[in-house]
Short mmCIF file of C-alpha atoms in Angstrom, two decimals:
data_model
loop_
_atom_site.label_atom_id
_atom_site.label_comp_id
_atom_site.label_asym_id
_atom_site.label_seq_id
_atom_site.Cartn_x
_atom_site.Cartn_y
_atom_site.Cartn_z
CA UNK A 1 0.00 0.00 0.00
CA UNK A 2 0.79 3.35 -1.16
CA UNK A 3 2.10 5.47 2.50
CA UNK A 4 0.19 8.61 1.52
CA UNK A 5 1.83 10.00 5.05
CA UNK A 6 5.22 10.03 3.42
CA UNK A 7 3.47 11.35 -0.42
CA UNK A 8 1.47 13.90 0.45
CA UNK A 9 3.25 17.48 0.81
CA UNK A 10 -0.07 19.52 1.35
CA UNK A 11 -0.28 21.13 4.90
CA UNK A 12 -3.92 20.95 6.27
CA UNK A 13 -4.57 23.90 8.85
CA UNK A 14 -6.98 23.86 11.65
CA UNK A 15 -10.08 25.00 9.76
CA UNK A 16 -9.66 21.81 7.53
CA UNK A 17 -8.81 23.78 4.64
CA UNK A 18 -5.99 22.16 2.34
CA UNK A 19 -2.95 24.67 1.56
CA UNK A 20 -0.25 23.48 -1.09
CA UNK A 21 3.09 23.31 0.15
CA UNK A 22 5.78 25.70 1.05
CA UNK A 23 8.63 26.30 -1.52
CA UNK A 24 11.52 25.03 -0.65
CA UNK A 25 13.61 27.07 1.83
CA UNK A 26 10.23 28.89 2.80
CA UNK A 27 10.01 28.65 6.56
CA UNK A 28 7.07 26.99 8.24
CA UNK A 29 4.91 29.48 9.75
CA UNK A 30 4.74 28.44 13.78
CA UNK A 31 1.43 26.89 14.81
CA UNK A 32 -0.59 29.28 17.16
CA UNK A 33 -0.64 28.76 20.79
CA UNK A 34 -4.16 27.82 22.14
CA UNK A 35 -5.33 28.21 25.95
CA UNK A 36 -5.73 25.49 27.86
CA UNK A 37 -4.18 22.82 25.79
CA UNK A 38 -1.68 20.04 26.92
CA UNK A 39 0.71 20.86 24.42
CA UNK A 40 1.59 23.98 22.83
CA UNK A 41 1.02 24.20 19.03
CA UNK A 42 -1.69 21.79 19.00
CA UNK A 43 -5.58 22.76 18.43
CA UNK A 44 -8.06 20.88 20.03
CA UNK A 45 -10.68 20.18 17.32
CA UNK A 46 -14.36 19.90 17.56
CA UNK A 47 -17.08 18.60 15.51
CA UNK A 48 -18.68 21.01 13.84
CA UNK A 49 -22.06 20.73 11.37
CA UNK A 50 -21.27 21.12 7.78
CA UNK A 51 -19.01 23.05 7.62
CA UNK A 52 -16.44 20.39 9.16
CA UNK A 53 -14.23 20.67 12.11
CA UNK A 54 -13.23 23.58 13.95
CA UNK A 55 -10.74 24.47 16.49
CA UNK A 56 -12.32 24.71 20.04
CA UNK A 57 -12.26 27.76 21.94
CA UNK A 58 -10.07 27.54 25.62
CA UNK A 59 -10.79 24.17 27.05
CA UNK A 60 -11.34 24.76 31.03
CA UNK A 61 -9.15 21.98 33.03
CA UNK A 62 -12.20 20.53 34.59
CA UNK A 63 -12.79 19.01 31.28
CA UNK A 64 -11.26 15.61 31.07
CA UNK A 65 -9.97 16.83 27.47
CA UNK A 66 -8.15 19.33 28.46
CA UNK A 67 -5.94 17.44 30.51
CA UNK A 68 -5.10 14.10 28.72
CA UNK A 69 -1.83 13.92 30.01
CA UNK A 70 -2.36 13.91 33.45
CA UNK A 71 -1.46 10.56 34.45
CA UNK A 72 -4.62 8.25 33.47
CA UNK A 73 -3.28 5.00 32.24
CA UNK A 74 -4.43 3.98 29.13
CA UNK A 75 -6.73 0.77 28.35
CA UNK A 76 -4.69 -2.24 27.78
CA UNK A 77 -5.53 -3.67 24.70
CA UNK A 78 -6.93 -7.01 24.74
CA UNK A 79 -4.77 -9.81 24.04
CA UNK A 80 -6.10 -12.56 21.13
CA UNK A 81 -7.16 -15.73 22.18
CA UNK A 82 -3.79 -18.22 22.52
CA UNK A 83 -7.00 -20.61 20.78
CA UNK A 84 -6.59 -18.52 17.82
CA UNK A 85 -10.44 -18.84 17.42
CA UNK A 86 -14.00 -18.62 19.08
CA UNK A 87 -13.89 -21.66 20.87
CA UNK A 88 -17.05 -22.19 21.95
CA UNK A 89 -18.65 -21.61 19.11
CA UNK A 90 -16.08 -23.80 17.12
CA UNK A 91 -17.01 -26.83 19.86
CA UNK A 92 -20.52 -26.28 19.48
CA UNK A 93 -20.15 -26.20 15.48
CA UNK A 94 -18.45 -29.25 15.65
CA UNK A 95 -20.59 -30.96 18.32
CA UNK A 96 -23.48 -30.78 15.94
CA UNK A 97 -21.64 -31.38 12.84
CA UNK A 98 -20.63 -34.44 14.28
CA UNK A 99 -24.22 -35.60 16.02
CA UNK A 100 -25.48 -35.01 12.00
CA UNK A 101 -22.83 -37.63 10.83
CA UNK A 102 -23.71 -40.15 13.79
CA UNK A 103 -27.37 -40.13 12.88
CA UNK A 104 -26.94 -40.53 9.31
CA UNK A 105 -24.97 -43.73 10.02
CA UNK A 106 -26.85 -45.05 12.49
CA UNK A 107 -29.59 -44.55 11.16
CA UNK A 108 -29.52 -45.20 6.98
CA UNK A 109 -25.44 -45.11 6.36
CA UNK A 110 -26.12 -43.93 2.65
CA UNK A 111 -27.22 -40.71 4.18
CA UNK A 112 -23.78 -39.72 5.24
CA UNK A 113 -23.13 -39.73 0.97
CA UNK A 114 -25.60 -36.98 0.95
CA UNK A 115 -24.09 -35.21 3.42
CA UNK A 116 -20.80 -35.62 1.11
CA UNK A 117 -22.32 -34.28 -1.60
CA UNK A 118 -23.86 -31.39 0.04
CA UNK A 119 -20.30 -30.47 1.42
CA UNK A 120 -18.32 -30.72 -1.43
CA UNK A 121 -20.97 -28.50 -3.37
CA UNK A 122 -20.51 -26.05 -0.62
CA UNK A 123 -16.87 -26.02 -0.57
CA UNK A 124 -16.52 -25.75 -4.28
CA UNK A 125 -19.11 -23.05 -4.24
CA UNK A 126 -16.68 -21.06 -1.91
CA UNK A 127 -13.08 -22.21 -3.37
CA UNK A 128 -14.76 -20.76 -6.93
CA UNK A 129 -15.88 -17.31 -5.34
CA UNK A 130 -12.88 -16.75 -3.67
CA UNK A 131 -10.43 -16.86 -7.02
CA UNK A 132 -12.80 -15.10 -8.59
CA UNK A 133 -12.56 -12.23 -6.08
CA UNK A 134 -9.02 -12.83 -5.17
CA UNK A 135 -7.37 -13.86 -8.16
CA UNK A 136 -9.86 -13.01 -10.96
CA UNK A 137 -10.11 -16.67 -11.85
CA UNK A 138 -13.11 -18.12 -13.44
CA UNK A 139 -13.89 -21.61 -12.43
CA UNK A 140 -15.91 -23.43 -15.03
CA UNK A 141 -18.70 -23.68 -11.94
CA UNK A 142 -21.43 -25.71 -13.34
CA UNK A 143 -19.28 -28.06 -15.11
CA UNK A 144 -17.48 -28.49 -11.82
CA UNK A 145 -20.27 -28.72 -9.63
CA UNK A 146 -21.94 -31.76 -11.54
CA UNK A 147 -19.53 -33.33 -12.59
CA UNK A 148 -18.70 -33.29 -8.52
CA UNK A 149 -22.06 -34.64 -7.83
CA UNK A 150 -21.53 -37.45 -10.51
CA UNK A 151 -18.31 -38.64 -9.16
CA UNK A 152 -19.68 -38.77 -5.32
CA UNK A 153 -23.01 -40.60 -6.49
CA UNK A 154 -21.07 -42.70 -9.18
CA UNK A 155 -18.83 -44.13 -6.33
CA UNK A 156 -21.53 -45.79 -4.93
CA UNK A 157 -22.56 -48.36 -7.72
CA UNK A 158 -19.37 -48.42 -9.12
CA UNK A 159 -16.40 -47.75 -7.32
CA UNK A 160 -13.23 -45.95 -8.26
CA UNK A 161 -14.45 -46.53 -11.72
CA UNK A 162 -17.39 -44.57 -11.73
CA UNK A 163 -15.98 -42.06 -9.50
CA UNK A 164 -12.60 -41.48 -12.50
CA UNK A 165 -14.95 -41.69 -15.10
CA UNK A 166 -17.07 -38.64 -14.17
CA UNK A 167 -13.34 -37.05 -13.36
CA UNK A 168 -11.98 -37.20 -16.86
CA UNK A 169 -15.93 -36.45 -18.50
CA UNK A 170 -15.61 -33.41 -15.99
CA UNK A 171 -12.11 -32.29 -17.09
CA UNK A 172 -13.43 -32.37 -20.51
CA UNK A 173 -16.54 -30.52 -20.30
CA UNK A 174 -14.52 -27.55 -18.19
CA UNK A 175 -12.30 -27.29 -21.53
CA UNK A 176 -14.95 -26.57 -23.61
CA UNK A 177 -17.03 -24.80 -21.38
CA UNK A 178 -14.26 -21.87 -21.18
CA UNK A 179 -14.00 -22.19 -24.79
CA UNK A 180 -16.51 -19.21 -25.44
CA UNK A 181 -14.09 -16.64 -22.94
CA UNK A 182 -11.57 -16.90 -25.58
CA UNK A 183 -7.77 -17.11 -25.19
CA UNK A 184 -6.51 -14.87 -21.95
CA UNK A 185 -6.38 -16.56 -18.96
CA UNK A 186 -7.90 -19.77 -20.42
CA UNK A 187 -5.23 -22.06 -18.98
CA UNK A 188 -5.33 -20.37 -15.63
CA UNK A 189 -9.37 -21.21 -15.96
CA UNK A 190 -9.10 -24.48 -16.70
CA UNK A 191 -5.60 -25.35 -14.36
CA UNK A 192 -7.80 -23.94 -11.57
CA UNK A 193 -10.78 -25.89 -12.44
CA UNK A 194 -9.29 -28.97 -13.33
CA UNK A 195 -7.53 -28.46 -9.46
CA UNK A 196 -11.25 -28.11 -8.06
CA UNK A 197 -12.63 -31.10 -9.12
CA UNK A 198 -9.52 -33.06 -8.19
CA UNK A 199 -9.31 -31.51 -4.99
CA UNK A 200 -13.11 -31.80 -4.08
CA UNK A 201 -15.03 -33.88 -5.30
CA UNK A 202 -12.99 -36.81 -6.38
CA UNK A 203 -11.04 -36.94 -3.06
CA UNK A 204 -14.45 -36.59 -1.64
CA UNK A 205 -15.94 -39.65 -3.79
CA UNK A 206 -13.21 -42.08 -1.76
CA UNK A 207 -14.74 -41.26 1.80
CA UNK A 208 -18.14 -41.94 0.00
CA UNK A 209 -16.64 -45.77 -1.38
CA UNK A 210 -16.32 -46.28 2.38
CA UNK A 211 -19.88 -46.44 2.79
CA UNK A 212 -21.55 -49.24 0.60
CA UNK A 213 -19.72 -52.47 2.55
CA UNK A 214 -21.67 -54.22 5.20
CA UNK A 215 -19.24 -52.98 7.75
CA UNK A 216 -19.13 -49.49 6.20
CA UNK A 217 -20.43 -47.56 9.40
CA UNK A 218 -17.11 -48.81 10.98
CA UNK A 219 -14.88 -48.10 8.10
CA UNK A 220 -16.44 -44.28 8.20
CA UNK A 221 -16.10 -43.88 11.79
CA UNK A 222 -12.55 -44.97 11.56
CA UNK A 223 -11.52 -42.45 9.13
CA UNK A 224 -13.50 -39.86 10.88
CA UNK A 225 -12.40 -40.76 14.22
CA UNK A 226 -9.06 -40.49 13.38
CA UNK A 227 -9.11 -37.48 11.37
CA UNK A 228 -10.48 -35.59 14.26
CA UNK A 229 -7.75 -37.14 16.76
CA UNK A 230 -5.17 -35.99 14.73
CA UNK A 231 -6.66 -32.09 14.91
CA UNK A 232 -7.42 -32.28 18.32
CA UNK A 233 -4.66 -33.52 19.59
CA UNK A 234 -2.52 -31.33 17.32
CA UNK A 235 -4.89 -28.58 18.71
CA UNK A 236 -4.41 -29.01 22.26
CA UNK A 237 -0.32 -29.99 22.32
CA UNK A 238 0.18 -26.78 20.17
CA UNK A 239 -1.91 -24.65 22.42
CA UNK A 240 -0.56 -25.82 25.68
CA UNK A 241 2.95 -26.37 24.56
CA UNK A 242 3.97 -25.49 20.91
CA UNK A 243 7.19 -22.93 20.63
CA UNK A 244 8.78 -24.89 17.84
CA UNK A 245 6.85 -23.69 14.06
CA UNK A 246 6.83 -26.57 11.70
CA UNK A 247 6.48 -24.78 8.78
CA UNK A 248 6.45 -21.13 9.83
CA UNK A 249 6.18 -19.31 6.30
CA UNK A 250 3.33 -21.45 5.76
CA UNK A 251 1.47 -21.90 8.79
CA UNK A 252 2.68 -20.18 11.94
CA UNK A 253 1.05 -21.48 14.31
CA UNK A 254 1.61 -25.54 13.59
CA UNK A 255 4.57 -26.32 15.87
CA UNK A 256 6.31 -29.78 16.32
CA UNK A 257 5.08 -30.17 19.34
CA UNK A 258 1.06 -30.15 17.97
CA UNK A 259 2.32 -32.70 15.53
CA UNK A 260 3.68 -34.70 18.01
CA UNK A 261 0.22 -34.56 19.83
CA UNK A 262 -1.20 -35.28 16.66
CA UNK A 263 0.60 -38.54 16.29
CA UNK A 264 -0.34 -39.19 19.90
CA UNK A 265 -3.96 -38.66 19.15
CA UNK A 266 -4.08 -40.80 15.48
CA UNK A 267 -2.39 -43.29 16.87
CA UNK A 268 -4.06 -44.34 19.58
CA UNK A 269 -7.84 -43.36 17.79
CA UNK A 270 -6.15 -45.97 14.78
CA UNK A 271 -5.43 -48.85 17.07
CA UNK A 272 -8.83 -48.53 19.06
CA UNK A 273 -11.37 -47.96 16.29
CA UNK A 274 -9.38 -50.49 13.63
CA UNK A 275 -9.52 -53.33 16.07
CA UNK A 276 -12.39 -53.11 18.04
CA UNK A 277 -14.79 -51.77 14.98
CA UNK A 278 -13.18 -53.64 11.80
CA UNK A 279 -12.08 -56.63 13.91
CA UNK A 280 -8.03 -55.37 12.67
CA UNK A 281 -5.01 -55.67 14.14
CA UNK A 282 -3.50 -53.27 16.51
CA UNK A 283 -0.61 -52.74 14.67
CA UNK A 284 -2.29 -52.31 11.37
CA UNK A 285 -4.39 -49.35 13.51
CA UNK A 286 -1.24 -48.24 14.28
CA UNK A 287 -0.11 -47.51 10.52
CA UNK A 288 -3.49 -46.42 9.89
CA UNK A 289 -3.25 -43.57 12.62
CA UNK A 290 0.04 -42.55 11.65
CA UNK A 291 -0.61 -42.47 7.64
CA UNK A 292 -4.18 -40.26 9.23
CA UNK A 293 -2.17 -37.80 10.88
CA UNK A 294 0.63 -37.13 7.97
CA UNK A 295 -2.17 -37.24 5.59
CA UNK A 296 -4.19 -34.75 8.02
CA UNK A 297 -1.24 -32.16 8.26
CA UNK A 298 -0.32 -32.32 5.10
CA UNK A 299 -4.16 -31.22 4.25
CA UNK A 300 -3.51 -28.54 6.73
CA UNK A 301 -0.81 -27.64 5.16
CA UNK A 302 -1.70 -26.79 1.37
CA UNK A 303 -4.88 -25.41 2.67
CA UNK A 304 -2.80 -22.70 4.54
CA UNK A 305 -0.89 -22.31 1.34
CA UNK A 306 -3.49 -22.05 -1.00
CA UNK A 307 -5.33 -19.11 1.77
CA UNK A 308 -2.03 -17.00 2.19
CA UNK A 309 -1.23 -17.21 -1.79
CA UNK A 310 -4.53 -16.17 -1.91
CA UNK A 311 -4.42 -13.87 1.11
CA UNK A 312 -7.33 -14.72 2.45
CA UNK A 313 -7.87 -15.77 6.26
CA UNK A 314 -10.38 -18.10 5.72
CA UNK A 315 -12.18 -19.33 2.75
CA UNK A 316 -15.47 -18.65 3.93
CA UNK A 317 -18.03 -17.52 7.11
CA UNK A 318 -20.22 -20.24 7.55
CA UNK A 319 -19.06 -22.46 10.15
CA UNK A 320 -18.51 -19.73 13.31
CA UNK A 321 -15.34 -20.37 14.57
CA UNK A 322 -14.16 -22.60 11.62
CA UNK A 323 -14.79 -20.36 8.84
CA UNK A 324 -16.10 -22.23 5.47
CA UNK A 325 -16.83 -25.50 4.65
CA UNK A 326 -13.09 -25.92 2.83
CA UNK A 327 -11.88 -24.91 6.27
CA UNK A 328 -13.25 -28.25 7.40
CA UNK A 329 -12.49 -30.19 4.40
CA UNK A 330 -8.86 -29.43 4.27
CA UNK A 331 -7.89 -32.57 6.21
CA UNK A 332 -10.62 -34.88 5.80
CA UNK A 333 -10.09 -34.56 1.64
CA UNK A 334 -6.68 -35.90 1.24
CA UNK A 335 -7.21 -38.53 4.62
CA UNK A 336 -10.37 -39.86 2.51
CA UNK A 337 -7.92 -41.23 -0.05
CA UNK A 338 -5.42 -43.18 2.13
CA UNK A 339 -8.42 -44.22 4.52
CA UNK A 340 -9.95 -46.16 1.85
CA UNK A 341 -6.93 -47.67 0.56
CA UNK A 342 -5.61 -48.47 4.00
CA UNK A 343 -9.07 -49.80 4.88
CA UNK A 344 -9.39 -52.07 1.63
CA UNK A 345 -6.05 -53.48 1.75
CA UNK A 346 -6.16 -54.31 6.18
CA UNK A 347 -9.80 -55.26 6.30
CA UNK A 348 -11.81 -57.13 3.20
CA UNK A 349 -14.79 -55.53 2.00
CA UNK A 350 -17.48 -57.12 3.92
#
């Protein structure tokens, strides 16, 4: 940003009136004296009606302006939150986020696709607004958003097959979609919408391939569960203890010693959920948490890059004290992926 402090040579007198500078060499004429002020050479000014602001006549010391000086401390400004967020509304958030999931598998499993589908339409409804925005970059949206849908609801019938399928038809509509915006910035367009559905919707498609196996409410919970041991543990150790930054031009705030609380976490949420709900091993749960947790950071991680490329805080307001949907997603996406192939190649599909 532009310092217009430093630019500007324009004197503004007390009246508000703008004056052009002094030649050079010209002295300064001395600022007048006013009654009553703490410091000599400096008017007091007064809102005035139209006409703007005008200097205030003497100021009588039983004022409490005309003695700022004498002694009053000032108000401390309030420190942030060591949290880094509202917490309570980011438990409570979460505490219903989670009862939603619970019910939908408890209830009829398949829901929790739905509930797949409805997030990744969110999230690539925000991801698209911000480049626009930010970066100027056009999205092919609609291309985007059903070929998303296609590749969560193809993954149902059909696997990793249906789910690529509706990938590569989705690529391929986005290219000629943009077609009509001509040549400039058509393979920023399409790099950046080809990244959305990649990043969305088809890492989204392998948490819903989790689903359709007899055992598929444990194989969800188990990715869940230790998705959200790894952030919560991360979250706590690096609140309580973290002084060493991981990655500080990328994220600031992740220290080594939240990742170490993150292992703790996945670790231990891997071993308890892959034996006791998938009938596993304890060391294969082990594995499984510690794949979760690099997976998890590593989500973390490029989200935090995309947002300060971006410059953006968060990528959107929905969730108080999470920010957006892809706020969320940015760990479970990538941990979708190595939970299903972890899953498929520990426990066969029941």
């Amino acid at each position: 940003m532009a310092q217009v402090s430093e630019e500007r040579e324009d004197r503004v007198d007390a009246t508000g009136e703008e004056h052009p500078a002094a030649a050079p060499g010209t002295p300064e004429p001395a600022a007048p004296e006013f009654p009553g002020t703490a410091e000599a050479g400096r008017a007091p000014v007064t809102p005035a009606g139209p006409g703007g602001s005008v200097p205030a006549g003497p100021v009588s010391a039983a004022e409490p302006s005309a003695a700022p000086d004498q002694g009053v401390p000032a108000p401390e400004a309030k420190k942030a939150s060591k949290a880094g967020r509202n917490l309570p509304a980011a438990i409570g958030v979460g505490l219903l986020l989670g009862a939603a999931i619970i019910v939908s598998l408890l209830t009829v499993r398949f829901l929790f696709i739905g509930i797949i589908a409805i997030a990744i339409a969110v999230g690539t409804f925000e991801f698209a607004g911000v480049l626009r925005r930010v970066a100027g970059t056009r999205v092919a949206v609609i291309p985007v958003l059903v070929g998303g849908q296609a590749m969560i609801w193809l993954a149902w019938p059909f696997g990793r097959e249906g789910a690529l399928t509706a990938f590569v038809l989705t690529v391929l509509a986005c290219l000629l979609w943009r077609l009509p915006g001509g040549a400039k910035g058509y393979l920023l367009d399409i790099s950046a919408s080809a990244f959305a559905a990649a990043y969305l919707p088809l890492f989204g498609a392998f948490a819903a391939m989790l689903v359709p196996p007899s055992d598929g409410v444990g194989r969800v919970l188990t990715f869940l569960i230790g998705v959200v041991a790894s952030d919560t543990g991360g979250y706590i150790a690096g609140v309580l203890g973290g002084k060493h930054p991981m990655a500080p031009t990328i994220s600031p705030k992740k220290t080594w010693e939240g990742f170490g609380g993150s292992l703790v976490g996945g670790v231990v949420a891997g071993a308890l959920t892959l034996s006791l709900l998938l009938d596993g091993h304890v060391w294969q749960g082990v594995l499984f948490g510690v794949a979760i947790v690099l997976t998890a950071t590593l989500g973390d991680l490029v989200e935090s890059l995309i947002k300060r490329d971006l410059g953006v805080k968060d990528m959107g307001t929905l969730l108080p004290g999470h920010g957006g949907i892809m706020d969320r997603l940015d760990s479970l996406l990538p941990s979708a992926v190595v939970s299903w192939l972890l899953l498929s190649a520990f426990v066969p599909l029941g």
